[in-house]
Amino acid sequence: GHASPSPQGKPARRTNSLDGRRFTTSVGVALRVALTPGIAGAVVTHGAKPRGTTTLGVTNFKGDLYPYRLYTPSSYRPGHPAPLVVVAHGCQTTAAQEEALTNFDQLADREGFVVLYPEDDALSQHLPGPIRQCFKFFYPPMYFRGFADTAAVAQMAHEVMRKRDIDSQRVYLVGVSGGGLLTSASAGAYPDLYAAVGIVESAGDADGFCLGTGTGLPASVSAQLAYTAMGSHARVVPIFVIGSNGDLAFPAACEEKALRQGLRTDNLVISGSQTGPISLTPTAVRHDKVPGGRTYTVSTFRDPSGCLIGQQTIIDGMPHAWPGGTTDPTYKGYTDPTAPSGAQTAWDFFRHFTLSSTAMPCAAAPRYWR
């Protein structure tokens, strides 16, 4: 995850204090965390402040309290169902920080979707060192329907859907770092809730072991685990990933593997085989550059009918940070404004899909939102 601000709301001094700390999971496996601060380069202007309203709520999941922040855009109108984008923060950060630094609220004002920012529970907020304020990706029950953080966030989303007029066909989940591991687990546990998912600077299902190494589980193993978790709710779940070859926490190989794990799981849903009918090699690759900023490569994956089903963005040289995002100096090091916008990339992908449209022969919805 990103580094955490001090209690006064100002960011703590950026250091390499996480380098070499021992990261211990609940199964006693120690990993070395190599997090290099992501220092923003040239400043890029990212538009006006949000015009909508943020409200606070709490979900009670089996006695555990999970706070959340809910952004309702200025364009929201009751009686006109809006999409819902759930944005999961990384370790050592909070929902409030994630809202402030990603620029999702500004995008929601323009595009008309509601944004839910889940917070982890009290236990997670008091875990030691690098796993403080983490969604508990190291806790095995989280990878199964009805348990722990994935279930709590799913319950939270359903509660929001009752509070706001939400299009149940257009609920999406994106997470960064530790929140990305929550996202990959949720794609397996709740494929009937999220129309599509996005993983930013993170790894695939049950693949926290990719942290710091770029190795972790083979994609074929993660794919089978995710498919097993889906059970009777099995469904094709479109997926995008954003990674960086400059990330020392989750190297680009982790995101590349997460993308292929998602496609392999989709293939299992369709055919019972991991290798088809969706190709595991991209149908198109393009190289691009942020004006005055970083270069990056986008690989597009399509189903046999030529419809979008997967997308991989690998950014050159970006450290472990949210791509794009705010230029507010309060969050310097949390974001890299010289990178392509993670929020815009997410929405550009999500808007292709509805919950019911991803059944073959074509994953994309007949028409896009707005």
Short mmCIF file of N, CA, C and O in Angstrom, two decimals, residues 224-294:
data_model
loop_
_atom_site.label_atom_id
_atom_site.label_comp_id
_atom_site.label_asym_id
_atom_site.label_seq_id
_atom_site.Cartn_x
_atom_site.Cartn_y
_atom_site.Cartn_z
N GLN A 224 -7.62 -21.82 -10.89
CA GLN A 224 -8.44 -22.92 -10.39
C GLN A 224 -9.02 -22.58 -9.03
O GLN A 224 -10.20 -22.91 -8.75
N LEU A 225 -8.25 -21.92 -8.17
CA LEU A 225 -8.76 -21.53 -6.86
C LEU A 225 -9.93 -20.56 -7.00
O LEU A 225 -10.94 -20.69 -6.31
N ALA A 226 -9.79 -19.59 -7.90
CA ALA A 226 -10.86 -18.61 -8.10
C ALA A 226 -12.11 -19.29 -8.65
O ALA A 226 -13.24 -18.99 -8.22
N TYR A 227 -11.94 -20.20 -9.60
CA TYR A 227 -13.07 -20.89 -10.19
C TYR A 227 -13.79 -21.75 -9.15
O TYR A 227 -15.02 -21.79 -9.09
N THR A 228 -13.02 -22.41 -8.30
CA THR A 228 -13.61 -23.22 -7.24
C THR A 228 -14.41 -22.34 -6.28
O THR A 228 -15.51 -22.71 -5.85
N ALA A 229 -13.87 -21.15 -5.96
CA ALA A 229 -14.57 -20.23 -5.06
C ALA A 229 -15.88 -19.75 -5.66
O ALA A 229 -16.85 -19.49 -4.93
N MET A 230 -15.95 -19.62 -6.97
CA MET A 230 -17.18 -19.16 -7.63
C MET A 230 -18.34 -20.12 -7.40
O MET A 230 -19.48 -19.69 -7.23
N GLY A 231 -18.07 -21.41 -7.39
CA GLY A 231 -19.11 -22.40 -7.18
C GLY A 231 -20.27 -22.24 -8.14
O GLY A 231 -20.08 -22.04 -9.35
N SER A 232 -21.50 -22.26 -7.61
CA SER A 232 -22.69 -22.18 -8.45
C SER A 232 -22.92 -20.78 -9.02
O SER A 232 -23.79 -20.59 -9.87
N HIS A 233 -22.14 -19.80 -8.56
CA HIS A 233 -22.26 -18.43 -9.05
C HIS A 233 -21.29 -18.13 -10.18
O HIS A 233 -21.14 -16.97 -10.59
N ALA A 234 -20.61 -19.16 -10.69
CA ALA A 234 -19.57 -18.98 -11.70
C ALA A 234 -20.07 -18.14 -12.88
O ALA A 234 -21.17 -18.36 -13.39
N ARG A 235 -19.24 -17.21 -13.30
CA ARG A 235 -19.59 -16.26 -14.35
C ARG A 235 -18.32 -15.67 -14.92
O ARG A 235 -17.31 -15.54 -14.23
N VAL A 236 -18.35 -15.31 -16.21
CA VAL A 236 -17.23 -14.62 -16.83
C VAL A 236 -17.12 -13.22 -16.21
O VAL A 236 -18.09 -12.46 -16.22
N VAL A 237 -15.93 -12.89 -15.66
CA VAL A 237 -15.70 -11.58 -15.04
C VAL A 237 -14.58 -10.86 -15.80
O VAL A 237 -13.41 -11.23 -15.70
N PRO A 238 -14.91 -9.83 -16.58
CA PRO A 238 -13.87 -9.06 -17.27
C PRO A 238 -12.92 -8.41 -16.25
O PRO A 238 -13.34 -8.06 -15.14
N ILE A 239 -11.66 -8.25 -16.66
CA ILE A 239 -10.65 -7.77 -15.73
C ILE A 239 -9.66 -6.87 -16.43
O ILE A 239 -9.26 -7.11 -17.55
N PHE A 240 -9.26 -5.78 -15.72
CA PHE A 240 -8.12 -4.99 -16.18
C PHE A 240 -7.09 -4.94 -15.06
O PHE A 240 -7.44 -5.08 -13.88
N VAL A 241 -5.84 -4.75 -15.44
CA VAL A 241 -4.77 -4.59 -14.45
C VAL A 241 -3.91 -3.38 -14.85
O VAL A 241 -3.79 -3.05 -16.02
N ILE A 242 -3.35 -2.73 -13.84
CA ILE A 242 -2.36 -1.68 -14.05
C ILE A 242 -1.15 -2.00 -13.18
O ILE A 242 -1.28 -2.20 -11.97
N GLY A 243 0.02 -2.08 -13.80
CA GLY A 243 1.25 -2.33 -13.07
C GLY A 243 2.37 -1.46 -13.56
O GLY A 243 2.17 -0.60 -14.43
N SER A 244 3.54 -1.66 -13.00
CA SER A 244 4.70 -0.86 -13.40
C SER A 244 5.97 -1.69 -13.30
O SER A 244 6.14 -2.46 -12.35
N ASN A 245 6.86 -1.49 -14.27
CA ASN A 245 8.15 -2.16 -14.18
C ASN A 245 9.10 -1.46 -13.22
O ASN A 245 10.24 -1.89 -13.04
N GLY A 246 8.63 -0.40 -12.56
CA GLY A 246 9.41 0.26 -11.53
C GLY A 246 8.92 -0.02 -10.12
O GLY A 246 9.44 0.53 -9.15
N ASP A 247 7.92 -0.88 -9.99
CA ASP A 247 7.32 -1.19 -8.69
C ASP A 247 8.10 -2.32 -8.02
O ASP A 247 8.18 -3.43 -8.55
N LEU A 248 8.65 -2.04 -6.84
CA LEU A 248 9.40 -3.06 -6.11
C LEU A 248 8.53 -3.86 -5.16
O LEU A 248 8.97 -4.88 -4.62
N ALA A 249 7.31 -3.41 -4.92
CA ALA A 249 6.40 -4.14 -4.03
C ALA A 249 5.71 -5.26 -4.81
O ALA A 249 5.86 -6.44 -4.51
N PHE A 250 4.94 -4.87 -5.82
CA PHE A 250 4.32 -5.84 -6.72
C PHE A 250 4.88 -5.60 -8.12
O PHE A 250 4.35 -4.76 -8.86
N PRO A 251 5.95 -6.29 -8.48
CA PRO A 251 6.54 -6.10 -9.80
C PRO A 251 5.54 -6.35 -10.91
O PRO A 251 4.50 -7.00 -10.71
N ALA A 252 5.84 -5.83 -12.10
CA ALA A 252 4.91 -5.93 -13.23
C ALA A 252 4.49 -7.37 -13.51
O ALA A 252 3.37 -7.62 -13.97
N ALA A 253 5.36 -8.32 -13.23
CA ALA A 253 5.02 -9.74 -13.45
C ALA A 253 3.79 -10.15 -12.64
O ALA A 253 3.04 -11.03 -13.06
N CYS A 254 3.56 -9.51 -11.48
CA CYS A 254 2.39 -9.85 -10.65
C CYS A 254 1.10 -9.46 -11.36
O CYS A 254 0.13 -10.23 -11.37
N GLU A 255 1.08 -8.25 -11.94
CA GLU A 255 -0.12 -7.81 -12.64
C GLU A 255 -0.35 -8.60 -13.92
O GLU A 255 -1.48 -8.95 -14.26
N GLU A 256 0.73 -8.89 -14.64
CA GLU A 256 0.60 -9.68 -15.87
C GLU A 256 0.02 -11.05 -15.54
O GLU A 256 -0.84 -11.58 -16.26
N LYS A 257 0.47 -11.63 -14.44
CA LYS A 257 -0.02 -12.93 -14.02
C LYS A 257 -1.48 -12.84 -13.56
O LYS A 257 -2.29 -13.73 -13.82
N ALA A 258 -1.84 -11.74 -12.88
CA ALA A 258 -3.21 -11.54 -12.42
C ALA A 258 -4.18 -11.46 -13.59
O ALA A 258 -5.29 -12.02 -13.54
N LEU A 259 -3.76 -10.77 -14.65
CA LEU A 259 -4.61 -10.65 -15.84
C LEU A 259 -4.86 -12.02 -16.45
O LEU A 259 -5.99 -12.40 -16.75
N ARG A 260 -3.80 -12.80 -16.61
CA ARG A 260 -3.96 -14.12 -17.21
C ARG A 260 -4.69 -15.07 -16.28
O ARG A 260 -5.41 -15.96 -16.75
N GLN A 261 -4.54 -14.89 -14.98
CA GLN A 261 -5.34 -15.70 -14.06
C GLN A 261 -6.82 -15.43 -14.26
O GLN A 261 -7.65 -16.36 -14.32
N GLY A 262 -7.18 -14.14 -14.40
CA GLY A 262 -8.58 -13.80 -14.62
C GLY A 262 -9.12 -14.40 -15.91
O GLY A 262 -10.24 -14.95 -15.93
N LEU A 263 -8.33 -14.33 -16.97
CA LEU A 263 -8.76 -14.91 -18.25
C LEU A 263 -8.85 -16.43 -18.18
O LEU A 263 -9.76 -17.04 -18.76
N ARG A 264 -7.90 -17.05 -17.48
CA ARG A 264 -7.95 -18.50 -17.31
C ARG A 264 -9.21 -18.92 -16.53
O ARG A 264 -9.85 -19.92 -16.86
N THR A 265 -9.54 -18.16 -15.51
CA THR A 265 -10.76 -18.45 -14.75
C THR A 265 -11.99 -18.31 -15.65
O THR A 265 -12.90 -19.14 -15.62
N ASP A 266 -12.02 -17.25 -16.45
CA ASP A 266 -13.13 -17.07 -17.39
C ASP A 266 -13.23 -18.25 -18.36
O ASP A 266 -14.33 -18.71 -18.68
N ASN A 267 -12.09 -18.73 -18.82
CA ASN A 267 -12.11 -19.89 -19.72
C ASN A 267 -12.68 -21.13 -19.03
O ASN A 267 -13.41 -21.92 -19.64
N LEU A 268 -12.34 -21.29 -17.75
CA LEU A 268 -12.90 -22.43 -17.01
C LEU A 268 -14.43 -22.33 -16.94
O LEU A 268 -15.14 -23.33 -17.05
N VAL A 269 -14.92 -21.10 -16.76
CA VAL A 269 -16.37 -20.89 -16.72
C VAL A 269 -17.00 -21.27 -18.06
O VAL A 269 -18.05 -21.91 -18.11
N ILE A 270 -16.35 -20.90 -19.16
CA ILE A 270 -16.92 -21.10 -20.49
C ILE A 270 -16.79 -22.55 -20.97
O ILE A 270 -17.75 -23.15 -21.45
N SER A 271 -15.57 -23.10 -20.81
CA SER A 271 -15.28 -24.36 -21.49
C SER A 271 -14.77 -25.48 -20.59
O SER A 271 -14.68 -26.63 -21.03
N GLY A 272 -14.39 -25.16 -19.36
CA GLY A 272 -13.77 -26.17 -18.51
C GLY A 272 -12.28 -26.30 -18.73
O GLY A 272 -11.61 -27.04 -18.01
N SER A 273 -11.74 -25.57 -19.72
CA SER A 273 -10.31 -25.53 -19.99
C SER A 273 -9.78 -24.15 -19.67
O SER A 273 -10.47 -23.14 -19.88
N GLN A 274 -8.54 -24.06 -19.20
CA GLN A 274 -7.97 -22.75 -18.88
C GLN A 274 -7.43 -22.02 -20.11
O GLN A 274 -7.24 -20.80 -20.07
N THR A 275 -7.21 -22.69 -21.19
CA THR A 275 -6.47 -22.09 -22.30
C THR A 275 -7.35 -21.63 -23.46
O THR A 275 -6.84 -21.10 -24.45
N GLY A 276 -8.65 -21.81 -23.40
CA GLY A 276 -9.52 -21.37 -24.48
C GLY A 276 -10.97 -21.41 -24.03
O GLY A 276 -11.30 -22.02 -23.01
N PRO A 277 -11.84 -20.68 -24.72
CA PRO A 277 -11.65 -20.07 -26.05
C PRO A 277 -11.00 -18.69 -26.04
O PRO A 277 -10.62 -18.18 -27.08
N ILE A 278 -10.89 -18.03 -24.86
CA ILE A 278 -10.27 -16.71 -24.81
C ILE A 278 -8.75 -16.89 -24.89
O ILE A 278 -8.17 -17.65 -24.11
N SER A 279 -8.13 -16.20 -25.80
CA SER A 279 -6.68 -16.31 -25.96
C SER A 279 -5.96 -15.64 -24.79
O SER A 279 -6.37 -14.58 -24.31
N LEU A 280 -4.87 -16.25 -24.38
CA LEU A 280 -4.05 -15.69 -23.30
C LEU A 280 -2.97 -14.76 -23.83
O LEU A 280 -2.16 -14.25 -23.06
N THR A 281 -2.96 -14.52 -25.12
CA THR A 281 -2.07 -13.53 -25.72
C THR A 281 -2.91 -12.37 -26.22
O THR A 281 -4.05 -12.55 -26.66
N PRO A 282 -2.40 -11.15 -26.15
CA PRO A 282 -3.22 -9.98 -26.51
C PRO A 282 -3.53 -9.94 -28.00
O PRO A 282 -2.75 -10.40 -28.84
N THR A 283 -4.69 -9.36 -28.30
CA THR A 283 -5.06 -9.16 -29.70
C THR A 283 -4.48 -7.87 -30.25
O THR A 283 -4.39 -7.70 -31.47
N ALA A 284 -4.10 -6.95 -29.36
CA ALA A 284 -3.49 -5.69 -29.79
C ALA A 284 -2.60 -5.16 -28.68
O ALA A 284 -2.90 -5.34 -27.49
N VAL A 285 -1.52 -4.50 -29.07
CA VAL A 285 -0.60 -3.87 -28.12
C VAL A 285 -0.28 -2.48 -28.64
O VAL A 285 0.07 -2.31 -29.81
N ARG A 286 -0.44 -1.47 -27.79
CA ARG A 286 -0.07 -0.12 -28.21
C ARG A 286 0.83 0.53 -27.17
O ARG A 286 0.72 0.25 -25.97
N HIS A 287 1.70 1.39 -27.64
CA HIS A 287 2.60 2.13 -26.76
C HIS A 287 2.16 3.59 -26.75
O HIS A 287 1.85 4.16 -27.80
N ASP A 288 2.13 4.18 -25.57
CA ASP A 288 1.62 5.55 -25.45
C ASP A 288 2.46 6.31 -24.43
O ASP A 288 3.34 5.75 -23.77
N LYS A 289 2.14 7.60 -24.28
CA LYS A 289 2.90 8.45 -23.38
C LYS A 289 2.00 9.55 -22.85
O LYS A 289 1.21 10.14 -23.60
N VAL A 290 2.09 9.80 -21.54
CA VAL A 290 1.41 10.94 -20.96
C VAL A 290 2.17 12.20 -21.38
O VAL A 290 3.40 12.23 -21.26
N PRO A 291 1.51 13.22 -21.90
CA PRO A 291 2.22 14.44 -22.30
C PRO A 291 3.09 14.97 -21.15
O PRO A 291 2.59 15.25 -20.06
N GLY A 292 4.38 15.01 -21.37
CA GLY A 292 5.31 15.46 -20.34
C GLY A 292 5.53 14.45 -19.23
O GLY A 292 6.16 14.77 -18.22
N GLY A 293 5.00 13.22 -19.41
CA GLY A 293 5.08 12.23 -18.34
C GLY A 293 5.61 10.89 -18.79
O GLY A 293 6.45 10.80 -19.69
N ARG A 294 5.07 9.83 -18.21
CA ARG A 294 5.62 8.49 -18.40
C ARG A 294 5.09 7.81 -19.66
O ARG A 294 3.98 8.06 -20.11
#
